[in-house]
Amino acid sequence: MNVQFKKGVLDLCVLAMLKDSDRYGYELASTLSETIMISDGTVYPLLRKLASDGLVASYLQESQSGPPRKYYSLTVMGQKKLEELLEDWNSFTASVNKIVGGESA
Amino acid sequence: MNKKEYISSLREKLVTLPSNDVEEILKEFEMHFDIGVSEGKAENEIAAKLGSPEEVAQYYLGEAVPEYNPAGTEQVAAGAFPIVPIQTWLGRPNRGTTAQTIQGFCHPTYAIPPKNKAPKPEPAGDTAHQGGRAPDLSQPHPKQEWKQVELTGYEQYPSQDPNYQKPQPKTHDKAFAILFTIFVFVPVWFIALALTLLITAWPIVTGAASVTLFALMSSFSGGIFLGTLFLAIALAFAVIAHAIIAFFAIRGFILGTIAYFRWLGKSTTSAEKEA
């Protein structure tokens, strides 16, 4: 997948994944690396950036089985940002599809 | 690469960040490894999926492209971090590393790591620019346009300069040597000689006086005898003291004279050689 595409939507993907439930870094990393082909290590810097922007919050949770996990959750700002991004994404893909579809038709 | 190696390698790469941040970041990667291992994965497998420590560090230090690089073999953009100049008490970079440091900073692949760790929030409304900038690697990075510097900094340590020429001893021509000898050296030498002779004569005179007093002592009687005895003894001690002074005076005079002729010979010879 094109690098430019990926970096544009990574934030959106992470925020979207956190919309319904809190998730821990490993979970986010393995899901994202499988679906949009990025290395696991790139998710953590991204999470850190989102946290410093105040879009996500993190907390440490002991697991019943296995090592402790750092969970990330969406903040109110993060929810707003997600809505904005989704709107942009939808209108953008819609217009791109129009052009791409229109040309091919 | 196992967990330990990966973490320590990443720690090295993140050295420019505040240590609190580094610990936080590394803690998260340790957890990542632990969770992976608890799911039955091998450490080197997890490390490979993370991407190379160099690559990961790039995301933390500045902007880089999220790129799928599971083998973790390819490095992103910048090369090794250049040697950091060590400040000496003179407030100058350590000379031993200056050249390498400047070369390092001038190297086209070197980008300055950002000083503040938190990226500034994007201006509102600009959503087309998310998730880290993607520098076009075929173009020179704006931060990397360094001037090539000609290294001339040998002022402090001229003898380290490859073009350094040892200063030649001062020379003068023969006429100067002759005139200097006649008008400066000879008068000074004669004065010194007179003083030396005077100093040398002193113990001889006092010695002679002492000996004379001792010799005459038998012809004295009563109070005069004892007075003469003490005077003679005092003079004998004076002779010893004066003799020591005289010894050093003569020695100094001789050595001084020899040194002068040596210096004269040396400097005039090299002047002739040059001419």
mmCIF file of N, CA and C in Angstrom, chain B residues 74-186:
data_model
loop_
_atom_site.group_PDB
_atom_site.id
_atom_site.type_symbol
_atom_site.label_atom_id
_atom_site.label_comp_id
_atom_site.label_asym_id
_atom_site.label_seq_id
_atom_site.Cartn_x
_atom_site.Cartn_y
_atom_site.Cartn_z
ATOM 1 N N GLU B 74 16.466 -2.869 6.964
ATOM 2 C CA GLU B 74 16.736 -1.601 6.315
ATOM 3 C C GLU B 74 16.632 -0.455 7.300
ATOM 4 N N GLN B 75 17.524 0.472 7.172
ATOM 5 C CA GLN B 75 17.465 1.632 8.052
ATOM 6 C C GLN B 75 16.729 2.759 7.354
ATOM 7 N N VAL B 76 16.112 3.583 8.157
ATOM 8 C CA VAL B 76 15.387 4.712 7.584
ATOM 9 C C VAL B 76 16.258 5.957 7.642
ATOM 10 N N ALA B 77 16.298 6.658 6.545
ATOM 11 C CA ALA B 77 16.919 7.980 6.450
ATOM 12 C C ALA B 77 18.283 8.101 7.127
ATOM 13 N N ALA B 78 18.306 8.716 8.307
ATOM 14 C CA ALA B 78 19.563 9.194 8.873
ATOM 15 C C ALA B 78 20.536 8.084 9.196
ATOM 16 N N GLY B 79 21.804 8.454 9.111
ATOM 17 C CA GLY B 79 22.869 7.531 9.459
ATOM 18 C C GLY B 79 23.155 7.606 10.935
ATOM 19 N N ALA B 80 24.352 7.193 11.302
ATOM 20 C CA ALA B 80 24.707 7.182 12.711
ATOM 21 C C ALA B 80 24.690 8.601 13.257
ATOM 22 N N PHE B 81 24.325 8.719 14.489
ATOM 23 C CA PHE B 81 24.355 10.030 15.130
ATOM 24 C C PHE B 81 25.795 10.490 15.251
ATOM 25 N N PRO B 82 26.070 11.724 14.832
ATOM 26 C CA PRO B 82 27.469 12.162 14.847
ATOM 27 C C PRO B 82 27.973 12.335 16.271
ATOM 28 N N ILE B 83 29.267 12.322 16.368
ATOM 29 C CA ILE B 83 29.882 12.464 17.684
ATOM 30 C C ILE B 83 29.528 13.834 18.245
ATOM 31 N N VAL B 84 29.062 13.849 19.466
ATOM 32 C CA VAL B 84 28.649 15.107 20.071
ATOM 33 C C VAL B 84 29.879 15.828 20.611
ATOM 34 N N PRO B 85 30.006 17.130 20.324
ATOM 35 C CA PRO B 85 31.187 17.840 20.821
ATOM 36 C C PRO B 85 31.189 17.896 22.336
ATOM 37 N N ILE B 86 32.327 17.653 22.911
ATOM 38 C CA ILE B 86 32.436 17.717 24.369
ATOM 39 C C ILE B 86 32.925 19.108 24.728
ATOM 40 N N GLN B 87 32.211 19.781 25.598
ATOM 41 C CA GLN B 87 32.621 21.119 25.994
ATOM 42 C C GLN B 87 33.766 21.036 26.994
ATOM 43 N N THR B 88 34.845 21.695 26.708
ATOM 44 C CA THR B 88 35.937 21.741 27.654
ATOM 45 C C THR B 88 35.776 23.003 28.475
ATOM 46 N N TRP B 89 36.643 23.191 29.452
ATOM 47 C CA TRP B 89 36.507 24.363 30.316
ATOM 48 C C TRP B 89 36.779 25.636 29.545
ATOM 49 N N LEU B 90 37.386 25.530 28.391
ATOM 50 C CA LEU B 90 37.620 26.720 27.566
ATOM 51 C C LEU B 90 36.357 27.140 26.843
ATOM 52 N N GLY B 91 35.332 26.314 26.932
ATOM 53 C CA GLY B 91 34.107 26.631 26.226
ATOM 54 C C GLY B 91 34.198 26.305 24.752
ATOM 55 N N ARG B 92 35.221 25.555 24.405
ATOM 56 C CA ARG B 92 35.344 25.149 23.008
ATOM 57 C C ARG B 92 35.122 23.642 22.921
ATOM 58 N N PRO B 93 34.685 23.185 21.764
ATOM 59 C CA PRO B 93 34.547 21.749 21.629
ATOM 60 C C PRO B 93 35.930 21.087 21.735
ATOM 61 N N ASN B 94 35.894 19.892 22.261
ATOM 62 C CA ASN B 94 37.125 19.120 22.364
ATOM 63 C C ASN B 94 37.763 18.994 20.979
ATOM 64 N N ARG B 95 39.002 19.385 20.882
ATOM 65 C CA ARG B 95 39.660 19.442 19.586
ATOM 66 C C ARG B 95 39.722 18.071 18.916
ATOM 67 N N GLY B 96 39.921 17.052 19.745
ATOM 68 C CA GLY B 96 40.084 15.707 19.192
ATOM 69 C C GLY B 96 38.892 15.244 18.386
ATOM 70 N N THR B 97 37.723 15.753 18.709
ATOM 71 C CA THR B 97 36.544 15.256 18.018
ATOM 72 C C THR B 97 35.903 16.314 17.131
ATOM 73 N N THR B 98 36.437 17.506 17.133
ATOM 74 C CA THR B 98 35.796 18.590 16.387
ATOM 75 C C THR B 98 35.611 18.234 14.918
ATOM 76 N N ALA B 99 36.700 17.778 14.329
ATOM 77 C CA ALA B 99 36.657 17.494 12.893
ATOM 78 C C ALA B 99 35.588 16.454 12.602
ATOM 79 N N GLN B 100 35.600 15.384 13.397
ATOM 80 C CA GLN B 100 34.633 14.331 13.152
ATOM 81 C C GLN B 100 33.227 14.842 13.399
ATOM 82 N N THR B 101 33.076 15.666 14.421
ATOM 83 C CA THR B 101 31.753 16.168 14.749
ATOM 84 C C THR B 101 31.206 17.012 13.616
ATOM 85 N N ILE B 102 32.027 17.926 13.127
ATOM 86 C CA ILE B 102 31.561 18.801 12.058
ATOM 87 C C ILE B 102 31.239 17.971 10.825
ATOM 88 N N GLN B 103 32.092 17.010 10.550
ATOM 89 C CA GLN B 103 31.820 16.144 9.407
ATOM 90 C C GLN B 103 30.496 15.428 9.599
ATOM 91 N N GLY B 104 30.285 14.967 10.834
ATOM 92 C CA GLY B 104 29.050 14.258 11.139
ATOM 93 C C GLY B 104 27.837 15.120 10.914
ATOM 94 N N PHE B 105 27.913 16.362 11.392
ATOM 95 C CA PHE B 105 26.771 17.245 11.250
ATOM 96 C C PHE B 105 26.588 17.710 9.814
ATOM 97 N N CYS B 106 27.687 17.722 9.056
ATOM 98 C CA CYS B 106 27.587 18.146 7.664
ATOM 99 C C CYS B 106 27.086 17.028 6.771
ATOM 100 N N HIS B 107 27.114 15.832 7.302
ATOM 101 C CA HIS B 107 26.765 14.697 6.462
ATOM 102 C C HIS B 107 25.315 14.821 5.997
ATOM 103 N N PRO B 108 25.083 14.608 4.710
ATOM 104 C CA PRO B 108 23.738 14.830 4.182
ATOM 105 C C PRO B 108 22.667 13.965 4.829
ATOM 106 N N THR B 109 23.028 12.859 5.435
ATOM 107 C CA THR B 109 21.979 12.013 6.006
ATOM 108 C C THR B 109 21.677 12.371 7.441
ATOM 109 N N TYR B 110 22.343 13.400 7.954
ATOM 110 C CA TYR B 110 22.097 13.727 9.356
ATOM 111 C C TYR B 110 21.016 14.779 9.492
ATOM 112 N N ALA B 111 19.995 14.477 10.257
ATOM 113 C CA ALA B 111 18.938 15.447 10.564
ATOM 114 C C ALA B 111 18.978 15.744 12.047
ATOM 115 N N ILE B 112 18.759 17.006 12.402
ATOM 116 C CA ILE B 112 18.779 17.358 13.823
ATOM 117 C C ILE B 112 17.583 16.716 14.512
ATOM 118 N N PRO B 113 17.828 16.015 15.609
ATOM 119 C CA PRO B 113 16.670 15.504 16.331
ATOM 120 C C PRO B 113 15.921 16.665 16.967
ATOM 121 N N PRO B 114 14.613 16.625 16.971
ATOM 122 C CA PRO B 114 13.860 17.756 17.522
ATOM 123 C C PRO B 114 14.130 17.890 19.001
ATOM 124 N N LYS B 115 14.148 19.131 19.488
ATOM 125 C CA LYS B 115 14.477 19.364 20.884
ATOM 126 C C LYS B 115 13.276 19.060 21.776
ATOM 127 N N ASN B 116 12.108 19.466 21.339
ATOM 128 C CA ASN B 116 10.939 19.168 22.163
ATOM 129 C C ASN B 116 10.334 17.873 21.693
ATOM 130 N N LYS B 117 9.977 17.024 22.621
ATOM 131 C CA LYS B 117 9.521 15.692 22.261
ATOM 132 C C LYS B 117 8.097 15.725 21.740
ATOM 133 N N ALA B 118 7.266 16.629 22.274
ATOM 134 C CA ALA B 118 5.876 16.610 21.864
ATOM 135 C C ALA B 118 5.701 17.353 20.555
ATOM 136 N N PRO B 119 5.149 16.700 19.548
ATOM 137 C CA PRO B 119 4.911 17.411 18.296
ATOM 138 C C PRO B 119 3.820 18.443 18.494
ATOM 139 N N LYS B 120 3.961 19.567 17.824
ATOM 140 C CA LYS B 120 2.967 20.617 17.976
ATOM 141 C C LYS B 120 1.666 20.172 17.329
ATOM 142 N N PRO B 121 0.545 20.501 17.982
ATOM 143 C CA PRO B 121 -0.729 20.121 17.368
ATOM 144 C C PRO B 121 -0.906 20.823 16.028
ATOM 145 N N GLU B 122 -1.494 20.105 15.110
ATOM 146 C CA GLU B 122 -1.711 20.670 13.787
ATOM 147 C C GLU B 122 -2.737 21.803 13.883
ATOM 148 N N PRO B 123 -2.650 22.787 13.031
ATOM 149 C CA PRO B 123 -3.680 23.836 13.047
ATOM 150 C C PRO B 123 -5.048 23.230 12.760
ATOM 151 N N ALA B 124 -6.060 23.792 13.432
ATOM 152 C CA ALA B 124 -7.401 23.240 13.292
ATOM 153 C C ALA B 124 -7.845 23.295 11.836
ATOM 154 N N GLY B 125 -8.523 22.292 11.419
ATOM 155 C CA GLY B 125 -9.047 22.291 10.063
ATOM 156 C C GLY B 125 -8.114 21.613 9.075
ATOM 157 N N ASP B 126 -6.858 21.520 9.433
ATOM 158 C CA ASP B 126 -5.921 20.861 8.523
ATOM 159 C C ASP B 126 -5.840 19.400 8.900
ATOM 160 N N THR B 127 -6.609 18.617 8.272
ATOM 161 C CA THR B 127 -6.635 17.203 8.633
ATOM 162 C C THR B 127 -5.972 16.345 7.576
ATOM 163 N N ALA B 128 -5.513 16.999 6.557
ATOM 164 C CA ALA B 128 -4.894 16.229 5.475
ATOM 165 C C ALA B 128 -3.475 15.828 5.832
ATOM 166 N N HIS B 129 -3.084 16.195 7.030
ATOM 167 C CA HIS B 129 -1.670 16.022 7.357
ATOM 168 C C HIS B 129 -1.553 15.337 8.705
ATOM 169 N N GLN B 130 -1.760 14.076 8.713
ATOM 170 C CA GLN B 130 -1.804 13.340 9.978
ATOM 171 C C GLN B 130 -0.832 12.163 9.959
ATOM 172 N N GLY B 131 -0.488 11.799 11.151
ATOM 173 C CA GLY B 131 0.273 10.557 11.288
ATOM 174 C C GLY B 131 1.725 10.668 10.929
ATOM 175 N N GLY B 132 2.298 11.813 11.119
ATOM 176 C CA GLY B 132 3.731 11.950 10.872
ATOM 177 C C GLY B 132 3.988 12.335 9.432
ATOM 178 N N ARG B 133 4.926 13.190 9.249
ATOM 179 C CA ARG B 133 5.231 13.635 7.902
ATOM 180 C C ARG B 133 5.957 12.547 7.128
ATOM 181 N N ALA B 134 5.802 12.565 5.859
ATOM 182 C CA ALA B 134 6.490 11.597 5.029
ATOM 183 C C ALA B 134 7.494 12.326 4.160
ATOM 184 N N PRO B 135 8.758 12.388 4.580
ATOM 185 C CA PRO B 135 9.721 13.094 3.751
ATOM 186 C C PRO B 135 9.965 12.313 2.456
ATOM 187 N N ASP B 136 10.067 13.036 1.394
ATOM 188 C CA ASP B 136 10.415 12.403 0.130
ATOM 189 C C ASP B 136 11.908 12.141 0.174
ATOM 190 N N LEU B 137 12.259 10.888 0.247
ATOM 191 C CA LEU B 137 13.666 10.549 0.485
ATOM 192 C C LEU B 137 14.550 10.862 -0.706
ATOM 193 N N SER B 138 13.933 11.055 -1.878
ATOM 194 C CA SER B 138 14.763 11.387 -3.037
ATOM 195 C C SER B 138 15.187 12.843 -3.004
ATOM 196 N N GLN B 139 14.436 13.660 -2.230
ATOM 197 C CA GLN B 139 14.771 15.077 -2.112
ATOM 198 C C GLN B 139 15.616 15.294 -0.866
ATOM 199 N N PRO B 140 16.525 16.257 -0.919
ATOM 200 C CA PRO B 140 17.270 16.550 0.312
ATOM 201 C C PRO B 140 16.337 17.133 1.354
ATOM 202 N N HIS B 141 16.469 16.643 2.557
ATOM 203 C CA HIS B 141 15.647 17.139 3.647
ATOM 204 C C HIS B 141 16.040 18.584 3.925
ATOM 205 N N PRO B 142 15.052 19.479 4.153
ATOM 206 C CA PRO B 142 15.402 20.895 4.370
ATOM 207 C C PRO B 142 16.362 21.081 5.528
ATOM 208 N N LYS B 143 16.223 20.236 6.567
ATOM 209 C CA LYS B 143 17.112 20.374 7.712
ATOM 210 C C LYS B 143 18.528 19.900 7.377
ATOM 211 N N GLN B 144 18.659 19.207 6.278
ATOM 212 C CA GLN B 144 19.944 18.583 5.991
ATOM 213 C C GLN B 144 20.799 19.379 5.026
ATOM 214 N N GLU B 145 20.311 20.566 4.671
ATOM 215 C CA GLU B 145 21.125 21.371 3.765
ATOM 216 C C GLU B 145 22.218 22.065 4.551
ATOM 217 N N TRP B 146 23.312 21.360 4.696
ATOM 218 C CA TRP B 146 24.416 21.879 5.493
ATOM 219 C C TRP B 146 25.500 22.402 4.571
ATOM 220 N N LYS B 147 26.087 23.476 5.057
ATOM 221 C CA LYS B 147 27.217 23.996 4.299
ATOM 222 C C LYS B 147 28.441 23.134 4.572
ATOM 223 N N GLN B 148 29.190 22.905 3.533
ATOM 224 C CA GLN B 148 30.443 22.197 3.754
ATOM 225 C C GLN B 148 31.423 23.195 4.359
ATOM 226 N N VAL B 149 32.003 22.831 5.467
ATOM 227 C CA VAL B 149 32.869 23.767 6.167
ATOM 228 C C VAL B 149 34.330 23.389 5.946
ATOM 229 N N GLU B 150 35.094 24.384 5.578
ATOM 230 C CA GLU B 150 36.531 24.157 5.444
ATOM 231 C C GLU B 150 37.138 24.220 6.841
ATOM 232 N N LEU B 151 37.801 23.180 7.227
ATOM 233 C CA LEU B 151 38.322 23.136 8.594
ATOM 234 C C LEU B 151 39.644 23.874 8.685
ATOM 235 N N THR B 152 39.634 24.941 9.443
ATOM 236 C CA THR B 152 40.872 25.700 9.597
ATOM 237 C C THR B 152 41.249 25.868 11.053
ATOM 238 N N GLY B 153 40.460 25.267 11.923
ATOM 239 C CA GLY B 153 40.603 25.581 13.348
ATOM 240 C C GLY B 153 41.845 25.059 14.045
ATOM 241 N N TYR B 154 42.989 25.427 13.576
ATOM 242 C CA TYR B 154 44.209 24.995 14.244
ATOM 243 C C TYR B 154 44.858 26.119 15.046
ATOM 244 N N GLU B 155 44.143 27.262 15.148
ATOM 245 C CA GLU B 155 44.749 28.408 15.837
ATOM 246 C C GLU B 155 45.162 28.037 17.249
ATOM 247 N N GLN B 156 44.292 27.259 17.885
ATOM 248 C CA GLN B 156 44.568 26.910 19.275
ATOM 249 C C GLN B 156 45.723 25.918 19.384
ATOM 250 N N TYR B 157 45.872 25.097 18.385
ATOM 251 C CA TYR B 157 46.846 24.013 18.462
ATOM 252 C C TYR B 157 47.669 23.968 17.180
ATOM 253 N N PRO B 158 48.475 25.029 16.947
ATOM 254 C CA PRO B 158 49.153 25.144 15.654
ATOM 255 C C PRO B 158 50.043 23.944 15.335
ATOM 256 N N SER B 159 50.585 23.313 16.350
ATOM 257 C CA SER B 159 51.510 22.227 16.049
ATOM 258 C C SER B 159 50.779 21.012 15.488
ATOM 259 N N GLN B 160 49.404 20.992 15.577
ATOM 260 C CA GLN B 160 48.645 19.873 15.034
ATOM 261 C C GLN B 160 48.337 20.079 13.554
ATOM 262 N N ASP B 161 48.549 21.285 13.078
ATOM 263 C CA ASP B 161 48.267 21.594 11.687
ATOM 264 C C ASP B 161 49.226 20.833 10.780
ATOM 265 N N PRO B 162 48.710 20.130 9.783
ATOM 266 C CA PRO B 162 49.612 19.398 8.883
ATOM 267 C C PRO B 162 50.609 20.320 8.166
ATOM 268 N N ASN B 163 50.227 21.582 7.974
ATOM 269 C CA ASN B 163 51.131 22.516 7.292
ATOM 270 C C ASN B 163 51.992 23.301 8.268
ATOM 271 N N TYR B 164 51.995 22.862 9.498
ATOM 272 C CA TYR B 164 52.711 23.594 10.539
ATOM 273 C C TYR B 164 54.208 23.556 10.288
ATOM 274 N N GLN B 165 54.830 24.741 10.444
ATOM 275 C CA GLN B 165 56.278 24.794 10.321
ATOM 276 C C GLN B 165 56.864 25.242 11.638
ATOM 277 N N LYS B 166 57.803 24.474 12.089
ATOM 278 C CA LYS B 166 58.426 24.771 13.371
ATOM 279 C C LYS B 166 59.110 26.128 13.281
ATOM 280 N N PRO B 167 58.873 26.986 14.286
ATOM 281 C CA PRO B 167 59.541 28.287 14.229
ATOM 282 C C PRO B 167 61.057 28.122 14.334
ATOM 283 N N GLN B 168 61.763 28.788 13.427
ATOM 284 C CA GLN B 168 63.227 28.698 13.429
ATOM 285 C C GLN B 168 63.772 29.582 14.541
ATOM 286 N N PRO B 169 64.888 29.162 15.173
ATOM 287 C CA PRO B 169 65.491 30.017 16.187
ATOM 288 C C PRO B 169 65.936 31.322 15.550
ATOM 289 N N LYS B 170 65.830 32.391 16.327
ATOM 290 C CA LYS B 170 66.155 33.700 15.775
ATOM 291 C C LYS B 170 67.638 33.756 15.399
ATOM 292 N N THR B 171 67.869 34.314 14.281
ATOM 293 C CA THR B 171 69.269 34.397 13.823
ATOM 294 C C THR B 171 69.617 35.861 13.570
ATOM 295 N N HIS B 172 70.893 36.112 13.523
ATOM 296 C CA HIS B 172 71.315 37.473 13.201
ATOM 297 C C HIS B 172 72.623 37.364 12.428
ATOM 298 N N ASP B 173 72.974 38.406 11.737
ATOM 299 C CA ASP B 173 74.168 38.273 10.914
ATOM 300 C C ASP B 173 75.431 38.578 11.708
ATOM 301 N N LYS B 174 76.532 38.338 11.068
ATOM 302 C CA LYS B 174 77.834 38.384 11.738
ATOM 303 C C LYS B 174 78.157 39.777 12.272
ATOM 304 N N ALA B 175 77.818 40.802 11.483
ATOM 305 C CA ALA B 175 78.113 42.178 11.893
ATOM 306 C C ALA B 175 77.472 42.491 13.233
ATOM 307 N N PHE B 176 76.200 42.042 13.357
ATOM 308 C CA PHE B 176 75.497 42.259 14.609
ATOM 309 C C PHE B 176 76.218 41.543 15.741
ATOM 310 N N ALA B 177 76.631 40.306 15.474
ATOM 311 C CA ALA B 177 77.306 39.513 16.504
ATOM 312 C C ALA B 177 78.566 40.220 16.986
ATOM 313 N N ILE B 178 79.347 40.763 16.030
ATOM 314 C CA ILE B 178 80.620 41.419 16.394
ATOM 315 C C ILE B 178 80.350 42.687 17.199
ATOM 316 N N LEU B 179 79.435 43.492 16.680
ATOM 317 C CA LEU B 179 79.120 44.756 17.357
ATOM 318 C C LEU B 179 78.552 44.498 18.748
ATOM 319 N N PHE B 180 77.655 43.523 18.826
ATOM 320 C CA PHE B 180 77.034 43.198 20.107
ATOM 321 C C PHE B 180 78.098 42.732 21.093
ATOM 322 N N THR B 181 79.034 41.925 20.605
ATOM 323 C CA THR B 181 80.088 41.407 21.481
ATOM 324 C C THR B 181 80.959 42.542 22.006
ATOM 325 N N ILE B 182 81.332 43.458 21.084
ATOM 326 C CA ILE B 182 82.239 44.533 21.491
ATOM 327 C C ILE B 182 81.562 45.499 22.447
ATOM 328 N N PHE B 183 80.331 45.921 22.070
ATOM 329 C CA PHE B 183 79.725 47.029 22.824
ATOM 330 C C PHE B 183 78.872 46.578 24.014
ATOM 331 N N VAL B 184 78.395 45.350 23.987
ATOM 332 C CA VAL B 184 77.570 44.901 25.112
ATOM 333 C C VAL B 184 78.293 43.830 25.931
ATOM 334 N N PHE B 185 78.702 42.795 25.216
ATOM 335 C CA PHE B 185 79.230 41.660 25.964
ATOM 336 C C PHE B 185 80.539 41.999 26.685
ATOM 337 N N VAL B 186 81.508 42.615 25.975
ATOM 338 C CA VAL B 186 82.835 42.859 26.566
ATOM 339 C C VAL B 186 82.750 43.746 27.811
#
